[in-house]
Amino acid sequence: MRPCGPHARRSDPTCRAINAVLIQSRANPEVIYENLPDARGHFGPYGGRFVAETLMEPLQKLEEAYNALKNDPAFRAELDRDLALYVGRPSPLYPAERLTKKWGGAQIFLKREDLNHTGAHKINNTVGQALLAKHLGKTRIIAETGAGQHGVASATIAARLGLKCVVYMGADDVQRQSPNVYRMKLLGAEVIPVQSGTRTLKDALNEALRDWVTNVDDTFYVIGTVAGPHPYPMLVRDFNAVVGREVINQSQDMLGRQPDALVACVGGGSNAIGLFYPFITNDSVKMYGVEAGGDGIETGRHAAPLSAGHPGVLHGNRTYIMADANGQISATHSISAGLDYPGVGPEHSWLKDIGRVSYVSVTDDEALAAFHELTRVEGIIPALEPAHALAYAKKLAPQMARDQIIVVNLSGRGDKDIFTIAKREGISLT
Amino acid sequence: MTRINDVFGALQAGGGKALIPYITAGDPHPQQTVGLMHALVAGGADIIELGVPFSDPMADGPTIQLACERALMHNTSLWNCVEMVAEFRRTNTTTPVVLMGYLNPIEARGLDAFAAYAKQAGVDGVLIVDVAIEEAPEIAPRLRAQGLDCIFLVAPTSSGTRIESIAREASGYLYYVSLKGVTGAATLDVDSVAAKLDEIRAHTKIPVAVGFGIRDAASAAAVSRIADGVVVGSALVSQIEKHQNEAQKLPEILTRMLAEMRAAIDSTHA
Ligand SMILES: Cc1ncc(COP(=O)(O)O)c(C=O)c1O
């Protein structure tokens, strides 16, 4: 039987039989989206497991444990219970009526991940991985964090489960996200500022991998986004996919139909894939992943690997990255620490190549304007990350009809960002 | 026969063990690297591992991270590294050189172009830290096609099945990582290394060099009793760091340090 690869035709009966999920992309009718990743953790040419030998066996064990547990009814029940009673799910799908009126065009709905415990979508994944850690008998968890949301979510769940928690955070991010640093410390986590490289999220990830390789016997590495070596991009996606599943149900209940477009910001890509994944086979739903355009793509000062980078290998997977001609990883620039990352989850690279998702970018200034607009018009202070998604929705809505529906993933709340914004706007808070 | 096989063949015939120093190319300055390579040979190096600097060396500890940063301050590129080997080869045609680094800088230049250029320059082997056997099928054959040896890591966590598959892909030698950790860590345990080497040898006849955690003549000698080769990296690189501003002294310092290890290793096999 020939392998049912990315270039197999939809009409090929063997492919139909083998793959549970097959879709045909509009942009590229020759290409079919399979039920990915494959057994080696590949999404088409992306993903995989590019780490030093020492981590291979632990990754293999993690994959086996996850595959065994993910369909285990007891594990699922425990996860669902935590999501409902601890995280506070389901999160509302909120009709932003004043914003819709202001922007004109399609109706804007916000998926309120900002209302989750700890204030962002990150906790969905953290709760899941912490349960895995518990089942694997690990006593210590480590995490990397950019904006601090994933660090806070990890510290939170560690406190609840009585696990030791160490969070790596780029020294520059420690500066610009100081409220979250303090929250992590209150929760009992040790926050280690990372001084190497560009002192941001990518360096925190390097340092967390170094810790893991050293303490692999008792330590579980809770990666905060859909990057890293296989199986992380898969399991972080699966834990976040509750977002998209809820949107399917809520849309059906509230509107009797599914949305026309989904918009989410893309740092590593976990909130975006969480919203998108359950919709991937529904070809009538358009999807937009919004990257951080920083000062503007044309300035080179941005964090938009899908918009302006090229494929390479970083942090254990093959994906679009930002690097120079010699293959050295570039410094990135974004007002949002959570989007300030030169790579992106490998599944997004694949979804870009097959044309299933459109990846776009907005600048710091556009995101800031959207931040203020949502705050003033709807009384919701968004994090700077989803402010990027809002800024793109603002451009998209007027191009669509009034009876159409856009769902924006409001991935987190903006309390952590008010100091950054005040500083940028020359306002002193002390 | 490749140069690496020749070295291990000759050593095994005489009961000797390979001394394999590592330095990062371009550290402290690209103009010094070839001189330092010759200094390593003068100190008794059998094989040289030349590190290709990378901005995100996730398997390396602080010492080699800083070496990469120093090299990248001078924009040391993959092509520069290959050219350094070519220059080294003008006066040394016998000491094998292994380029050690991460995949992204290699792919940025193109794997096949790199393999051809490296071979032509006189590179003997390549160790890509973030390519284990999972991803090797797409990569190793293209290096081998140019006659380059593919050096792979084996770790304390590698199972018997993995060791077997690694040995099938590997040529030249296997690099056993003596401990769970990054380069420059300091807790090598000779007994557990010995036990793992027995396990590795049950699967393969390829020579096994041991690295990570070897910092002085004593630990080099201890490991040389059980391994076919001893890799010394961070201990040398920290000397480079310490003396980076008195670069004219560096060749002599490295030669002396290595010569001490050489003597300690040789005395255990005399
Ligand atoms: C609220 C929020 N949204 C989005 C992100 C970006 O991450 P991802 O792209 O994985 O969703 C972050 C990261 O810190 C975040 O805190």
mmCIF file with all atom_site columns, C-alpha atoms and ligand atoms in Angstrom, chain A residues 119-122 145-150 201 224-226 236 240 265-273 336-339 348 383-386 410-413 416, ligand 1:
data_model
loop_
_atom_site.group_PDB
_atom_site.id
_atom_site.type_symbol
_atom_site.label_atom_id
_atom_site.label_alt_id
_atom_site.label_comp_id
_atom_site.label_asym_id
_atom_site.label_entity_id
_atom_site.label_seq_id
_atom_site.pdbx_PDB_ins_code
_atom_site.Cartn_x
_atom_site.Cartn_y
_atom_site.Cartn_z
_atom_site.occupancy
_atom_site.B_iso_or_equiv
_atom_site.pdbx_formal_charge
_atom_site.auth_seq_id
_atom_site.auth_comp_id
_atom_site.auth_asym_id
_atom_site.auth_atom_id
_atom_site.pdbx_PDB_model_num
ATOM   1  C CA . GLY A 1 119 ? -6.555 34.866 33.020 1.00 0.00 ? 119 GLY A CA 1
ATOM   2  C CA . ALA A 1 120 ? -5.531 33.121 29.808 1.00 0.00 ? 120 ALA A CA 1
ATOM   3  C CA . HIS A 1 121 ? -5.933 30.016 27.664 1.00 0.00 ? 121 HIS A CA 1
ATOM   4  C CA . LYS A 1 122 ? -2.580 28.749 28.933 1.00 0.00 ? 122 LYS A CA 1
ATOM   5  C CA . THR A 1 145 ? 7.423  31.655 29.892 1.00 0.00 ? 145 THR A CA 1
ATOM   6  C CA . GLY A 1 146 ? 7.357  34.824 27.800 1.00 0.00 ? 146 GLY A CA 1
ATOM   7  C CA . ALA A 1 147 ? 4.491  36.993 28.956 1.00 0.00 ? 147 ALA A CA 1
ATOM   8  C CA . GLY A 1 148 ? 4.416  35.106 32.213 1.00 0.00 ? 148 GLY A CA 1
ATOM   9  C CA . GLN A 1 149 ? 0.922  33.682 31.635 1.00 0.00 ? 149 GLN A CA 1
ATOM   10 C CA . HIS A 1 150 ? 2.182  30.162 31.097 1.00 0.00 ? 150 HIS A CA 1
ATOM   11 C CA . LEU A 1 201 ? 11.209 33.516 25.319 1.00 0.00 ? 201 LEU A CA 1
ATOM   12 C CA . GLY A 1 224 ? 3.638  26.326 27.121 1.00 0.00 ? 224 GLY A CA 1
ATOM   13 C CA . THR A 1 225 ? 2.917  26.321 23.432 1.00 0.00 ? 225 THR A CA 1
ATOM   14 C CA . VAL A 1 226 ? 2.577  23.996 20.444 1.00 0.00 ? 226 VAL A CA 1
ATOM   15 C CA . VAL A 1 236 ? -0.515 20.961 23.741 1.00 0.00 ? 236 VAL A CA 1
ATOM   16 C CA . ASN A 1 240 ? -6.210 23.498 24.004 1.00 0.00 ? 240 ASN A CA 1
ATOM   17 C CA . CYS A 1 265 ? -3.001 35.585 17.539 1.00 0.00 ? 265 CYS A CA 1
ATOM   18 C CA . VAL A 1 266 ? 0.005  33.356 16.935 1.00 0.00 ? 266 VAL A CA 1
ATOM   19 C CA . GLY A 1 267 ? 3.064  33.378 19.157 1.00 0.00 ? 267 GLY A CA 1
ATOM   20 C CA . GLY A 1 268 ? 3.969  29.719 19.391 1.00 0.00 ? 268 GLY A CA 1
ATOM   21 C CA . GLY A 1 269 ? 0.434  29.092 18.252 1.00 0.00 ? 269 GLY A CA 1
ATOM   22 C CA . SER A 1 270 ? -1.359 27.302 21.095 1.00 0.00 ? 270 SER A CA 1
ATOM   23 C CA . ASN A 1 271 ? -4.428 29.486 21.446 1.00 0.00 ? 271 ASN A CA 1
ATOM   24 C CA . ALA A 1 272 ? -4.779 29.622 17.675 1.00 0.00 ? 272 ALA A CA 1
ATOM   25 C CA . ILE A 1 273 ? -4.525 25.885 17.124 1.00 0.00 ? 273 ILE A CA 1
ATOM   26 C CA . SER A 1 336 ? 3.789  41.655 23.353 1.00 0.00 ? 336 SER A CA 1
ATOM   27 C CA . ALA A 1 337 ? 6.164  39.367 25.239 1.00 0.00 ? 337 ALA A CA 1
ATOM   28 C CA . GLY A 1 338 ? 3.932  36.363 24.517 1.00 0.00 ? 338 GLY A CA 1
ATOM   29 C CA . LEU A 1 339 ? 4.321  36.767 20.761 1.00 0.00 ? 339 LEU A CA 1
ATOM   30 C CA . HIS A 1 348 ? 0.902  26.090 11.688 1.00 0.00 ? 348 HIS A CA 1
ATOM   31 C CA . ALA A 1 383 ? -3.881 41.139 26.845 1.00 0.00 ? 383 ALA A CA 1
ATOM   32 C CA . LEU A 1 384 ? -1.580 42.587 24.193 1.00 0.00 ? 384 LEU A CA 1
ATOM   33 C CA . GLU A 1 385 ? -1.373 39.192 22.488 1.00 0.00 ? 385 GLU A CA 1
ATOM   34 C CA . PRO A 1 386 ? -5.075 38.856 21.565 1.00 0.00 ? 386 PRO A CA 1
ATOM   35 C CA . LEU A 1 410 ? -9.619 36.552 23.353 1.00 0.00 ? 410 LEU A CA 1
ATOM   36 C CA . SER A 1 411 ? -6.787 34.463 24.718 1.00 0.00 ? 411 SER A CA 1
ATOM   37 C CA . GLY A 1 412 ? -6.053 36.451 27.862 1.00 0.00 ? 412 GLY A CA 1
ATOM   38 C CA . ARG A 1 413 ? -6.768 39.490 29.965 1.00 0.00 ? 413 ARG A CA 1
ATOM   39 C CA . LYS A 1 416 ? -0.304 42.072 33.186 1.00 0.00 ? 416 LYS A CA 1
HETATM 40 C C1 . LIG C 2 .   ? -2.837 35.742 26.562 1.00 0.00 ? 1   LIG C C1 1
HETATM 41 C C2 . LIG C 2 .   ? -1.854 35.110 25.625 1.00 0.00 ? 1   LIG C C2 1
HETATM 42 N N1 . LIG C 2 .   ? -2.237 34.899 24.360 1.00 0.00 ? 1   LIG C N1 1
HETATM 43 C C3 . LIG C 2 .   ? -1.385 34.337 23.473 1.00 0.00 ? 1   LIG C C3 1
HETATM 44 C C4 . LIG C 2 .   ? -0.107 34.006 23.803 1.00 0.00 ? 1   LIG C C4 1
HETATM 45 C C5 . LIG C 2 .   ? 0.777  33.452 22.740 1.00 0.00 ? 1   LIG C C5 1
HETATM 46 O O1 . LIG C 2 .   ? 0.995  32.074 22.837 1.00 0.00 ? 1   LIG C O1 1
HETATM 47 P P1 . LIG C 2 .   ? 0.291  31.083 21.841 1.00 0.00 ? 1   LIG C P1 1
HETATM 48 O O2 . LIG C 2 .   ? 0.576  31.545 20.461 1.00 0.00 ? 1   LIG C O2 1
HETATM 49 O O3 . LIG C 2 .   ? 0.926  29.769 22.146 1.00 0.00 ? 1   LIG C O3 1
HETATM 50 O O4 . LIG C 2 .   ? -1.152 31.073 22.127 1.00 0.00 ? 1   LIG C O4 1
HETATM 51 C C6 . LIG C 2 .   ? 0.322  34.197 25.129 1.00 0.00 ? 1   LIG C C6 1
HETATM 52 C C7 . LIG C 2 .   ? 1.676  33.807 25.528 1.00 0.00 ? 1   LIG C C7 1
HETATM 53 O O5 . LIG C 2 .   ? 2.185  34.094 26.540 1.00 0.00 ? 1   LIG C O5 1
HETATM 54 C C8 . LIG C 2 .   ? -0.581 34.764 26.055 1.00 0.00 ? 1   LIG C C8 1
HETATM 55 O O6 . LIG C 2 .   ? -0.218 34.993 27.319 1.00 0.00 ? 1   LIG C O6 1
#
